[in-house]
CSV table of C-alpha atoms and ligand atoms in Angstrom, one decimal:
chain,number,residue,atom,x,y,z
A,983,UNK,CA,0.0,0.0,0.0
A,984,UNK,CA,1.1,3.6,-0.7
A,985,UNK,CA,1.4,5.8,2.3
A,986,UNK,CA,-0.8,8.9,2.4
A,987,UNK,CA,2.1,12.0,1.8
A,988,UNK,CA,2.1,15.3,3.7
A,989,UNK,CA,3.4,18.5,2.5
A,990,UNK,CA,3.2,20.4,5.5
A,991,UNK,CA,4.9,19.0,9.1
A,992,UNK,CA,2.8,18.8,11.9
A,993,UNK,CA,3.7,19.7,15.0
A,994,UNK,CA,4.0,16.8,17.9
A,995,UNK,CA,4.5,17.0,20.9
A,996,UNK,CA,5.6,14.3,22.9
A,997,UNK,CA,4.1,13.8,26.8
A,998,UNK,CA,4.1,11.9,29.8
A,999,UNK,CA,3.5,8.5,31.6
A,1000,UNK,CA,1.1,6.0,30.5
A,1001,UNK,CA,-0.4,8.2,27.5
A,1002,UNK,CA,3.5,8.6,26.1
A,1003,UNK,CA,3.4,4.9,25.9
A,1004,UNK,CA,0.0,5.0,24.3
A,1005,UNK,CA,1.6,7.8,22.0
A,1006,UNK,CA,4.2,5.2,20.5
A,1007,UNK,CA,1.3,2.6,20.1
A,1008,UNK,CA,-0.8,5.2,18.2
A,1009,UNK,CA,2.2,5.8,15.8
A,1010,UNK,CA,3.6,2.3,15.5
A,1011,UNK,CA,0.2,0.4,14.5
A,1012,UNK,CA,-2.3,3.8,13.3
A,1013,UNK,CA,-0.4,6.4,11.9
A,1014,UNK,CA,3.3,5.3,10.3
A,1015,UNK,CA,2.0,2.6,8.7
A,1016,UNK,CA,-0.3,4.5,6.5
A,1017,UNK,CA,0.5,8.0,6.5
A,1018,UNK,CA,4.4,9.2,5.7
A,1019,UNK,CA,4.3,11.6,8.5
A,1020,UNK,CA,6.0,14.4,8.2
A,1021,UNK,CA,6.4,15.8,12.2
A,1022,UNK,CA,8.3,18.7,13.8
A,1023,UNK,CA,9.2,16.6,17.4
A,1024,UNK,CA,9.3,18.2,20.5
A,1025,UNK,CA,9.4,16.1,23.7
A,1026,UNK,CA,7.8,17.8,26.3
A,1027,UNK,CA,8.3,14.6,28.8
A,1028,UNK,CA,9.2,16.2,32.1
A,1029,UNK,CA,12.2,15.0,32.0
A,1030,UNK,CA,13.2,17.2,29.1
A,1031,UNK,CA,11.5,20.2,30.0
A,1032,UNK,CA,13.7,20.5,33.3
A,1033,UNK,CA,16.9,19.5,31.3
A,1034,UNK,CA,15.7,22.1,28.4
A,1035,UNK,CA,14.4,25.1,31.5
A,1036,UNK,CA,11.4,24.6,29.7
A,1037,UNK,CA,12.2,25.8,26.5
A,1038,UNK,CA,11.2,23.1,25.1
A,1039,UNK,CA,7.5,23.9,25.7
A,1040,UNK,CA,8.1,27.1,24.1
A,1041,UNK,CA,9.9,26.4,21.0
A,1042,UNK,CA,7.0,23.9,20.3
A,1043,UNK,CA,4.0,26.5,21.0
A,1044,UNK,CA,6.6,28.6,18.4
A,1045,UNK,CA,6.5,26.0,16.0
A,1046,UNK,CA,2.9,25.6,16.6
A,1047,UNK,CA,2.2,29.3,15.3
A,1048,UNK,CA,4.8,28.4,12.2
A,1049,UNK,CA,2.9,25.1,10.8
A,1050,UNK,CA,-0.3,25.6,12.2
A,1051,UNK,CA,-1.4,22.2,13.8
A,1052,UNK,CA,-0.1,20.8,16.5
A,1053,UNK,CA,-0.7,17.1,18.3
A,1054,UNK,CA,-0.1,16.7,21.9
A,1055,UNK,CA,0.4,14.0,24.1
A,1056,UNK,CA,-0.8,14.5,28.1
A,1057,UNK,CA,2.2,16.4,30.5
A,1058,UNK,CA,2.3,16.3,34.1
A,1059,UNK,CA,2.1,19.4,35.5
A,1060,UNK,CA,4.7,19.3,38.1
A,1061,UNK,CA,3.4,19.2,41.8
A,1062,UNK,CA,5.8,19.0,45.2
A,1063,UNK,CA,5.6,14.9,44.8
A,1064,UNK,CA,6.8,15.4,41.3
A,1065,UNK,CA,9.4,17.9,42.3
A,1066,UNK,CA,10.6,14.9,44.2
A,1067,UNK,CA,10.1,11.9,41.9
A,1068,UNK,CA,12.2,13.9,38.6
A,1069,UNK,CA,14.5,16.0,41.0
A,1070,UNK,CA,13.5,19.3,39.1
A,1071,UNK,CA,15.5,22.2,38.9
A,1072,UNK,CA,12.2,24.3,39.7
A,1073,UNK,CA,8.4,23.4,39.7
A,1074,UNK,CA,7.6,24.0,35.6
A,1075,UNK,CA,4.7,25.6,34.9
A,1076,UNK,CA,1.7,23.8,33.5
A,1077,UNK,CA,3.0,22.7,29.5
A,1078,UNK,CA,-0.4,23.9,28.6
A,1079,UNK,CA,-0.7,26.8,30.0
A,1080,UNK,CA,2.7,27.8,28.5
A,1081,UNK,CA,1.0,26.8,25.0
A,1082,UNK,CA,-2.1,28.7,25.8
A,1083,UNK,CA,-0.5,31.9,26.4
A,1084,UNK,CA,1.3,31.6,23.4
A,1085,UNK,CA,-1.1,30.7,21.3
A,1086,UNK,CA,-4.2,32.7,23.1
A,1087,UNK,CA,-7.4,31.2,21.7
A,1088,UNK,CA,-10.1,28.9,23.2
A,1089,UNK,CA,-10.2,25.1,23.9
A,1090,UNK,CA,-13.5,23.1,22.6
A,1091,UNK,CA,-14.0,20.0,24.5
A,1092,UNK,CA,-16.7,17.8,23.2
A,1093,UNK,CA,-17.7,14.0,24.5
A,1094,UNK,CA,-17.1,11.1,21.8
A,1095,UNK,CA,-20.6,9.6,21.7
A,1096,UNK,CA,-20.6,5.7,21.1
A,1097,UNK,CA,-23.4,3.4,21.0
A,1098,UNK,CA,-24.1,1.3,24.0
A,1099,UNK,CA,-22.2,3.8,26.0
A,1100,UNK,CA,-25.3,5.9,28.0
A,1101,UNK,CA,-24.6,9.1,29.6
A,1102,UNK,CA,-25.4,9.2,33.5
A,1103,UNK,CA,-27.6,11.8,32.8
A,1104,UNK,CA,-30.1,10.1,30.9
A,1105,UNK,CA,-31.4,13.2,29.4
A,1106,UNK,CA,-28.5,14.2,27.3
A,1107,UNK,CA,-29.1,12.6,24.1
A,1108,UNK,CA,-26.5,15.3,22.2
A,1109,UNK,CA,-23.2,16.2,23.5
A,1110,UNK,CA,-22.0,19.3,25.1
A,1111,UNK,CA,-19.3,21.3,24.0
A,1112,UNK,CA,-17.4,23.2,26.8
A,1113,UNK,CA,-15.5,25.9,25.2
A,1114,UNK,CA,-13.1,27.2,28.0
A,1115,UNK,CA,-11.1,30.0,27.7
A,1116,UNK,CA,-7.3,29.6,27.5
A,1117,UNK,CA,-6.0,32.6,29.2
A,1118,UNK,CA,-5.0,33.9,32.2
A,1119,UNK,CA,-7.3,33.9,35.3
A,1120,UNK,CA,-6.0,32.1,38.0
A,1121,UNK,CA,-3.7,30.1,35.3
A,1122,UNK,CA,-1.7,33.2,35.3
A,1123,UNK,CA,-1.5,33.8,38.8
A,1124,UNK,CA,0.8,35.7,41.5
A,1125,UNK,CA,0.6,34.4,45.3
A,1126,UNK,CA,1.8,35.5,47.6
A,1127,UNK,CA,1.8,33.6,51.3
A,1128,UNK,CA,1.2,36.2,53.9
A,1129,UNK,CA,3.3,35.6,57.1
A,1130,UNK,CA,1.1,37.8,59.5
A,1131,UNK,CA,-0.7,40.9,60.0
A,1132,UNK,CA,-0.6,43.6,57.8
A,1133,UNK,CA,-2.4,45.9,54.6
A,1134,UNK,CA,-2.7,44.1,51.2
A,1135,UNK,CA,-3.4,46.5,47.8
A,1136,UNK,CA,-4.6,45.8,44.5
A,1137,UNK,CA,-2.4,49.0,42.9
A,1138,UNK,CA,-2.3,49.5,39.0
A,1139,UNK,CA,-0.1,52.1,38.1
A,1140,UNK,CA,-0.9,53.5,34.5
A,1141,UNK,CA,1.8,54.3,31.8
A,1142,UNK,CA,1.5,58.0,32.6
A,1143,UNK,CA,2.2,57.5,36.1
A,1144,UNK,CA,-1.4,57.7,37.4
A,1145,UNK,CA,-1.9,55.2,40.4
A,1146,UNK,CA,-5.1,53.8,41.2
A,1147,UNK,CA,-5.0,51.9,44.7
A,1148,UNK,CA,-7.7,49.5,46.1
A,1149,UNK,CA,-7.5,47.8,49.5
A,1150,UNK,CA,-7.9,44.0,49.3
A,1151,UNK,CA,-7.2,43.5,53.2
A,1152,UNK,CA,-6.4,44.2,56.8
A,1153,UNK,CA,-4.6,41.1,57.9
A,1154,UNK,CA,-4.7,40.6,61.4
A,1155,UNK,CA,-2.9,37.3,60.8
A,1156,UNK,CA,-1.2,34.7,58.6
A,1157,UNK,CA,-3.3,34.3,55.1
A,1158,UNK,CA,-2.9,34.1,51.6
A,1159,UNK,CA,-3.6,36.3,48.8
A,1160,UNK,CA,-3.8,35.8,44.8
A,1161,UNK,CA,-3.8,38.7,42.0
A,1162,UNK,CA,-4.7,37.7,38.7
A,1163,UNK,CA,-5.4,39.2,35.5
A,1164,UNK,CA,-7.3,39.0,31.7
A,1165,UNK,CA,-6.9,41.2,29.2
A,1166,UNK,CA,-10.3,42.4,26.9
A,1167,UNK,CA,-8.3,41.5,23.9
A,1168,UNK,CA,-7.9,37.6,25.1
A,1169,UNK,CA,-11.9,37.9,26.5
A,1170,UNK,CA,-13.0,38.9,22.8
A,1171,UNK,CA,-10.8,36.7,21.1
A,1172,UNK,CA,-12.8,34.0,23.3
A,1173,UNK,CA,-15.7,35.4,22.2
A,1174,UNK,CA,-15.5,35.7,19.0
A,1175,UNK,CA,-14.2,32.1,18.8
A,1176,UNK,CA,-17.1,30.9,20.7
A,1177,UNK,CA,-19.9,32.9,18.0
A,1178,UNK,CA,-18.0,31.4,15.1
A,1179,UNK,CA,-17.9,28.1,16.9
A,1180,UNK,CA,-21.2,28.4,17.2
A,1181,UNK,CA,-22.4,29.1,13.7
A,1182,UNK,CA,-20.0,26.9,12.3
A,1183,UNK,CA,-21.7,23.7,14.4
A,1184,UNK,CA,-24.8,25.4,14.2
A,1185,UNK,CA,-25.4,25.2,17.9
A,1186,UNK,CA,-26.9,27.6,20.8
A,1187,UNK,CA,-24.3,29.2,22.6
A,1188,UNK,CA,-24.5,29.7,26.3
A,1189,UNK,CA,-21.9,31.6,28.5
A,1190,UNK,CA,-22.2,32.0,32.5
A,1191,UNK,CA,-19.9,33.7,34.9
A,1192,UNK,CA,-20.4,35.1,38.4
A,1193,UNK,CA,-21.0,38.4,37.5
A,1194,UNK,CA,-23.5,39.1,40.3
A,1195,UNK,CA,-20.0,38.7,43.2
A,1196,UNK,CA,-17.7,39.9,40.6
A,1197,UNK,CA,-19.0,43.4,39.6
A,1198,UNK,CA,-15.9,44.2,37.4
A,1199,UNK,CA,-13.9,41.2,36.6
A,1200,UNK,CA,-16.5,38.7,35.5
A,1201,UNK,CA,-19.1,41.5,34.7
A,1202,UNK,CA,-16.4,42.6,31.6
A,1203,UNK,CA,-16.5,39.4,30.2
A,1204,UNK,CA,-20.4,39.0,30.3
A,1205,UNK,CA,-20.8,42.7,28.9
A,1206,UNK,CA,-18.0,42.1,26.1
A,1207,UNK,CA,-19.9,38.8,25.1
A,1208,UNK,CA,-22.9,40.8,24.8
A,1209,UNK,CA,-21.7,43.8,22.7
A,1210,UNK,CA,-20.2,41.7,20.7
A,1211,UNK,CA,-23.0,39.9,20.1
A,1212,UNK,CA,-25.5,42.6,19.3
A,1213,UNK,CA,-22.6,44.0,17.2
A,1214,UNK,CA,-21.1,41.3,15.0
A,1215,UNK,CA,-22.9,38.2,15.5
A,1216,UNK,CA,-27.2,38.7,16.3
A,1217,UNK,CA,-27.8,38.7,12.2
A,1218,UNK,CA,-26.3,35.3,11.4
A,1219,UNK,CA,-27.5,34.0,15.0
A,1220,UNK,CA,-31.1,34.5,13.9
A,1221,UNK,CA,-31.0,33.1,10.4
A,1222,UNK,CA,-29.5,30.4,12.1
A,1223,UNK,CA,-32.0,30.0,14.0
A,1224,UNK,CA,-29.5,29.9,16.9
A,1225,UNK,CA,-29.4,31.4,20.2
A,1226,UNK,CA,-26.7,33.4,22.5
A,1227,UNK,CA,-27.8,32.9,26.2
A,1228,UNK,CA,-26.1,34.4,29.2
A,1229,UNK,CA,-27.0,33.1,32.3
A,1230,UNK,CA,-24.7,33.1,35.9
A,1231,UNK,CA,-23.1,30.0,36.3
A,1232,UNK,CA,-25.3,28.4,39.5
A,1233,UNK,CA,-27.7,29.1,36.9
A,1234,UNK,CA,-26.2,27.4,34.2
A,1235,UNK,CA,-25.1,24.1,36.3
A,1236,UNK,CA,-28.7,23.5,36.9
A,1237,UNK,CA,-30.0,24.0,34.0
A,1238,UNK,CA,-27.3,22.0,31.6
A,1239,UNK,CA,-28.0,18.8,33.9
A,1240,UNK,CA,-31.8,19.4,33.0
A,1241,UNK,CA,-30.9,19.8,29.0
A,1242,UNK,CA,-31.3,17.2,26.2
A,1243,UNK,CA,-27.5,18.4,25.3
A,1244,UNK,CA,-26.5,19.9,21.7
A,1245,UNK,CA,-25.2,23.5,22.8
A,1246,UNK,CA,-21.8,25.0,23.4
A,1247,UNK,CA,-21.4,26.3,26.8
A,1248,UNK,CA,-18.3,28.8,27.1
A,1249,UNK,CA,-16.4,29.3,30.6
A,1250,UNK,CA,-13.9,31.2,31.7
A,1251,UNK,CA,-10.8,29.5,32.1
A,1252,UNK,CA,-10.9,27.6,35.1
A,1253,UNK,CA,-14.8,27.1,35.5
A,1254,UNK,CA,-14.0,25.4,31.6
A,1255,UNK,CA,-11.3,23.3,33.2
A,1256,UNK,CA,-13.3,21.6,36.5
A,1257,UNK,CA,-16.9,21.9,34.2
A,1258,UNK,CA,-15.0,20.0,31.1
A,1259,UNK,CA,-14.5,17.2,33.8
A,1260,UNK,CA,-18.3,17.0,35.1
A,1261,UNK,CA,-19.6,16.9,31.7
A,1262,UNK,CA,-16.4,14.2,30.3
A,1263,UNK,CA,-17.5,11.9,33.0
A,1264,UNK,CA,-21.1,12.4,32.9
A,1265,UNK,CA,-21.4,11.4,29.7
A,1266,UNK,CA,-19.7,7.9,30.5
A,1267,UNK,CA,-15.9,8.2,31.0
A,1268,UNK,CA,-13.3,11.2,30.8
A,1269,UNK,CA,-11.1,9.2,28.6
A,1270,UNK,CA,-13.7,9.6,25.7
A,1271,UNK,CA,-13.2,13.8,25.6
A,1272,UNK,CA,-11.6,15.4,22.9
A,1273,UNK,CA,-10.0,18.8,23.5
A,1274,UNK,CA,-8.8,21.5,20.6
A,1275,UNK,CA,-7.0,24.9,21.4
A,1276,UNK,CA,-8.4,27.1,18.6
A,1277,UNK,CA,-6.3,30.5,18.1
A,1278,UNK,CA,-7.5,33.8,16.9
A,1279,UNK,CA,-3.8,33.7,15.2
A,1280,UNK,CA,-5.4,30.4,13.1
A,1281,UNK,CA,-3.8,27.7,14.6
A,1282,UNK,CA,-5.1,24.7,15.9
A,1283,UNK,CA,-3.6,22.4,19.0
A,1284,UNK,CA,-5.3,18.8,19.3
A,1285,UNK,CA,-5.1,16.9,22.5
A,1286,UNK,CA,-6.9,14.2,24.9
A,1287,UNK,CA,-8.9,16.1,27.5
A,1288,UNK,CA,-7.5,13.2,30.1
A,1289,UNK,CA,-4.3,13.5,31.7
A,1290,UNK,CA,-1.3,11.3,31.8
A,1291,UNK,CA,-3.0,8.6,33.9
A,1292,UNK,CA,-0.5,7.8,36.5
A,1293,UNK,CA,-1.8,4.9,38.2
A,1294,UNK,CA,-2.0,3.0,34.6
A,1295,UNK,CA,1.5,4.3,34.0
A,1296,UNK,CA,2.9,2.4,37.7
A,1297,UNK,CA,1.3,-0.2,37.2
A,1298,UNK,CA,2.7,-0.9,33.7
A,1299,UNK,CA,5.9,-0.2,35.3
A,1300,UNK,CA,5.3,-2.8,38.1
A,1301,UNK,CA,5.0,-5.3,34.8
A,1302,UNK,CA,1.5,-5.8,35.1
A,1303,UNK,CA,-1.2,-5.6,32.2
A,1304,UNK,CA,-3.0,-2.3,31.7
A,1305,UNK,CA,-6.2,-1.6,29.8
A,1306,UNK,CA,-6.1,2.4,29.0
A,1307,UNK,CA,-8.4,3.8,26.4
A,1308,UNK,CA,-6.2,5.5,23.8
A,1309,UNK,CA,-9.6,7.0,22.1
A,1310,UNK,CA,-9.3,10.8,23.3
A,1311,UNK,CA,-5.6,10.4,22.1
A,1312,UNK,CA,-6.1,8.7,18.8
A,1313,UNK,CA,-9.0,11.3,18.0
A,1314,UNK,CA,-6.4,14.2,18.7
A,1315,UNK,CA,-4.3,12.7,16.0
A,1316,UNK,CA,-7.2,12.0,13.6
A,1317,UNK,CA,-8.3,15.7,14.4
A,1318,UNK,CA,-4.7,17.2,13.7
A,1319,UNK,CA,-4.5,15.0,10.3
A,1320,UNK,CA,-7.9,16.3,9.0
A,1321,UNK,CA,-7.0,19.9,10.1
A,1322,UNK,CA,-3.5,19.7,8.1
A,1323,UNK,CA,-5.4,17.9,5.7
A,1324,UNK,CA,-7.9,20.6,4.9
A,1325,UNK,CA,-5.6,23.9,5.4
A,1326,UNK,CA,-3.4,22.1,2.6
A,1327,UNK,CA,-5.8,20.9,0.5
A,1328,UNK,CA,-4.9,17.2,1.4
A,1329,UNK,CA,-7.9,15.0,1.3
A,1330,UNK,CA,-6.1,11.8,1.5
A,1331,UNK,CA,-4.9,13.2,4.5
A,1332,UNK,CA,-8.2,14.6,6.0
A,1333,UNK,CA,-10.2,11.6,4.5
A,1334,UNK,CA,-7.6,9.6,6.4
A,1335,UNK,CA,-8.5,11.4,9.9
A,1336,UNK,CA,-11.9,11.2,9.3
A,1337,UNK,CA,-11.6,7.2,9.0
A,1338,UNK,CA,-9.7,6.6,12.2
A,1339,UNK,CA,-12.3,8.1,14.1
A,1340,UNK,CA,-14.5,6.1,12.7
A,1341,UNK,CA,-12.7,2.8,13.4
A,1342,UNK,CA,-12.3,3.8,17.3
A,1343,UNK,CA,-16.0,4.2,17.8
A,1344,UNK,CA,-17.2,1.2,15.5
A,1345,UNK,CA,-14.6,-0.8,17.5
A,1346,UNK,CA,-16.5,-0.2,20.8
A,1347,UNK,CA,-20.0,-0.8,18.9
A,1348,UNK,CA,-18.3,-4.0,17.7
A,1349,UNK,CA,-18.2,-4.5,21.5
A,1350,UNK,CA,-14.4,-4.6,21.8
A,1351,UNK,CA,-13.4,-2.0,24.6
A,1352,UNK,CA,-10.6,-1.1,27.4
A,1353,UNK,CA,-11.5,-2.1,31.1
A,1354,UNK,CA,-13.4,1.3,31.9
A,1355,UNK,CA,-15.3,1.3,28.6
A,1356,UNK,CA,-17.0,-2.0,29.9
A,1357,UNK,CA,-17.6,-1.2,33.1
A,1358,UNK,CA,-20.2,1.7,31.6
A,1359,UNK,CA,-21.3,-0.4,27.9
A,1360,UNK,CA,-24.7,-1.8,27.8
A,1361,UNK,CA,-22.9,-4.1,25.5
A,1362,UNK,CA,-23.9,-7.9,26.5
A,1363,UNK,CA,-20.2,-9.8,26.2
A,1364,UNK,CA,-17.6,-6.9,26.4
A,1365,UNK,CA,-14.4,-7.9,25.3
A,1366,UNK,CA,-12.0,-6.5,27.0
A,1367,UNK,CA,-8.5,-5.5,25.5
A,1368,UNK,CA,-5.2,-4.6,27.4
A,1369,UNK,CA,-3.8,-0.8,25.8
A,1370,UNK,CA,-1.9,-2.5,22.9
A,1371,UNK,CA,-4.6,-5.0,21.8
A,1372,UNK,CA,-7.3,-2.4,21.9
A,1373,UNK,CA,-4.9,-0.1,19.4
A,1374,UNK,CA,-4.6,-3.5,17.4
A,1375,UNK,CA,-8.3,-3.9,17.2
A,1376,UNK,CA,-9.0,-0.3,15.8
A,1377,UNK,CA,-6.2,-1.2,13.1
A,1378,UNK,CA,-8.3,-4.5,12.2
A,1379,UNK,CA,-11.3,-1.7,12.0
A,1380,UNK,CA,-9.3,0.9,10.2
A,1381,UNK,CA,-8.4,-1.8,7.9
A,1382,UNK,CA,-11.6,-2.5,6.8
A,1383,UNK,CA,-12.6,1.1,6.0
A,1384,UNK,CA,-10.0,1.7,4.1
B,2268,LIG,P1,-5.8,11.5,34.7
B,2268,LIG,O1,-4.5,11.2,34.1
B,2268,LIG,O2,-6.8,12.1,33.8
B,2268,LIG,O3,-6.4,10.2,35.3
B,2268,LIG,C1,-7.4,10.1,36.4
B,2268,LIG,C2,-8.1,8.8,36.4
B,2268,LIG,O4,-9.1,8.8,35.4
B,2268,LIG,C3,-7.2,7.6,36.1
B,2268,LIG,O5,-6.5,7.1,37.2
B,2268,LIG,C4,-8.2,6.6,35.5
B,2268,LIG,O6,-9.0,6.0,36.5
B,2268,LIG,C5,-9.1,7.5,34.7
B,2268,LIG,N1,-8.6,7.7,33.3
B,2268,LIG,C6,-8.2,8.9,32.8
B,2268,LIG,N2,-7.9,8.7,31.5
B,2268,LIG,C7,-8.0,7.4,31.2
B,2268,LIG,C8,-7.8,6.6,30.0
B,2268,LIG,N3,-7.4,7.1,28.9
B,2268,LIG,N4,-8.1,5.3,30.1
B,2268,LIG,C9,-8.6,4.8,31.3
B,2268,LIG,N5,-8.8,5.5,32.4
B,2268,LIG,C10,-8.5,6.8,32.4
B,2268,LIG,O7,-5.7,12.5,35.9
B,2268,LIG,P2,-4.6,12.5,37.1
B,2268,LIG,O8,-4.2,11.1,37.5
B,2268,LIG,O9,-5.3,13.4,38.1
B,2268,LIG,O10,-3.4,13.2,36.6
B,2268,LIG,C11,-2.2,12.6,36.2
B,2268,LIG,C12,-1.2,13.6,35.6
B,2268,LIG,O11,-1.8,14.1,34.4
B,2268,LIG,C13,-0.9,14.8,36.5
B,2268,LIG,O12,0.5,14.9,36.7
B,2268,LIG,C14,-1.5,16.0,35.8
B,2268,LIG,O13,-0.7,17.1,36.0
B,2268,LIG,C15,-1.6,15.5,34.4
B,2268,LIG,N6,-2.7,16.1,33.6
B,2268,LIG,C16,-2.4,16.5,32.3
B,2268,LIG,C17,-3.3,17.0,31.5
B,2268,LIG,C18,-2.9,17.4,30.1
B,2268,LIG,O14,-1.8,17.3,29.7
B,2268,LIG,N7,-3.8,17.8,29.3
B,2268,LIG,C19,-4.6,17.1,31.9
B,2268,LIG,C20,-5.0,16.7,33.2
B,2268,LIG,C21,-4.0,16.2,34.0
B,2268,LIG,P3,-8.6,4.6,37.2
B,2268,LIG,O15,-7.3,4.8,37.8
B,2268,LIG,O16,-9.7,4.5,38.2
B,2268,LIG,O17,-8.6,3.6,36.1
B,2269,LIG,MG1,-8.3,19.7,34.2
């Protein structure tokens, strides 16, 4: 067989613990054997980013901007145990919020739906996109660990020298304290990412904050929605026959567990990160959550909304069998194809995407699944792979749509 040819690289980066040995899998049995892949590597194993100072996470969020799409394999985001367990130099900064900052943008996550796989909440017969904002918030934070009493200020001094000086606290103690940040060019660049997400899937958009407690911070975001709404989007929205709904956030909780599903629902950065996670595993399991960083700068970043799954990852160390669902993973790779397939006019390459998608899901309709899949299928006799054999099984699939 030919292998499908690329003309433009994509960029790949490399990750962490039991999906980095999913990430070889992927390669070895679903991608180089069909496609000639032409990739820009970056390893951002955490092992590399301390020996690089984390330039390495930079340099690939450059090269992102250059090419266009990147793929990226789950990081750990170093913690005091992991300080520990890699002896790091310093305690690296989340790899994706590095890339975020770079690239700016918003991430889309969105549930893979598979027959015989029913979501707890019964009512949600469509999926859910969370489109979470990728900047700053709390992800860009400065703490600051107050030792005892004394008079914290919030003081922004302006470029002509103009000082405006709020009051945050009296301590009369030991506390802590946080100051963080968003710009309105990052908020719109949300927003407008969220409308033409919208009318691109042709689905309601909802966005809630707490506006009502945060009178200026989360109120800018709600107001810049809204004027841009009226402004740019209301006109397309209505022939559509789509709709922008603001609502606060208790609010929107209780009402999106009511819903049939079918909507985008934009967050702010952190609500999209914890939210992401109620809605992966409500749906049946967070390993079937695909994630894409979409940049007002037109570049695109594919990923598994799941993390590196540690415990997998120890145990396949210890020599014993794991059963980790590669799906969210394969999908960022089948996502990143199809994108570099479309913005270069490949459709061998996109058509190629497309089908690998397909195989993953008609191999758990086929009732072939990992461990966790089975425990949630309403599938009768489960069969239930180990990591490589599942990979093997969507190859058998993929083989049989191509
Ligand atoms: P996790 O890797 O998402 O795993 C949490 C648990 O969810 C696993 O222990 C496993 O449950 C289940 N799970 C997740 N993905 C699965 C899969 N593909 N197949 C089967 N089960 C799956 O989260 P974590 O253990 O809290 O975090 C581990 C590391 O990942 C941390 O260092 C964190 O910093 C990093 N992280 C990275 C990203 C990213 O790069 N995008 C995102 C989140 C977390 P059972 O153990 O019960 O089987
Ligand atoms: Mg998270």
């Amino acid at each position: 067989m030919n292998k499908i040819q690329m003309t433009t690289p994509l960029v790949e980066m490399d990750g962490d613990e039991m999906t980095r040995i999913l990430w070889q899998m992927i390669k070895d049995e679903l991608i180089t054997p069909y496609v000639d892949l032409k990739s820009e590597y970056y390893d951002l194993g955490l092992e590399n980013r301390n020996k690089t100072d984390d330039q390495v996470t930079v340099d690939s969020a450059n090269a992102t901007l250059k090419y266009g799409v990147a793929v990226k394999c789950a990081t750990i985001t170093p913690n005091a145990a992991r300080m520990k367990e890699y002896d790091l130099k310093e305690m690296w900064k989340s790899p994706n919020g590095t890339i975020r900052s770079i690239l700016d943008g918003t991430v889309f996550r969105a549930p893979i739906l598979v027959k015989g796989i029913v979501p707890y909440v019964k009512n949600w017969t469509k999926p859910i996109t969370i489109a979470r904002h990728a900047y700053g918030d709390v992800y860009k934070n400065t703490e600051i660990k107050i030792p005892g009493a004394g008079k914290a200020e919030l003081v922004f001094t302006a470029e002509d020298g103009t000082v405006t000086k709020e009051t945050i606290h009296e301590f009369k103690g030991p506390g802590i304290l946080q100051g963080i940040h968003n710009t309105e060019k990052s908020i719109e660049s949300f927003a407008n990412a969220c409308f033409k997400y919208a009318i691109d899937t042709k689905q309601d958009l909802w966005f809630s904050t707490k506006d009502t407690i945060s009178k200026k911070y989360d109120h800018t975001f709600k107001d810049i929605f809204q004027n841009l709404y009226d402004t740019t989007y209301k006109a397309e929205f209505e022939k559509l026959g789509i709709t922008y709904f603001y609502t606060l956030i208790d609010d929107a909780v209780a009402r999106v567990v009511r819903s049939e599903g079918g909507f985008i629902w934009a967050l702010k950065n952190y609500d999209g990160d914890v939210m992401s996670d109620m809605v992966a595993t409500a749906y049946g399991d967070l390993s079937m959550m695909t994630s894409v960083l979409v940049s007002p700068k037109g570049v695109y970043e594919y990923e598994a909304a799941h993390g590196t799954v540690q415990r997998h990852y120890y145990k396949h160390l210890a020599g014993e069998e794991t059963s980790t669902n590669s799906i969210a993973t394969i999908f960022a790779w089948a996502g990143a194809l199809k994108k570099r397939g479309e913005l270069d006019g490949n459709n061998e390459l996109a058509n190629f995407g497309e089908k690998l998608e397909e195989a993953c899901v008609k191999t758990v309709e086929n009732g072939k699944m990992t461990k966790s899949l089975s425990l949630i299928s309403t599938c009768e006799n489960p069969v239930i792979l180990n990591s490589l054999d599942f990979i093997k099984a969507i190859r058998e699939t993929l083989d049989s749509l191509l």
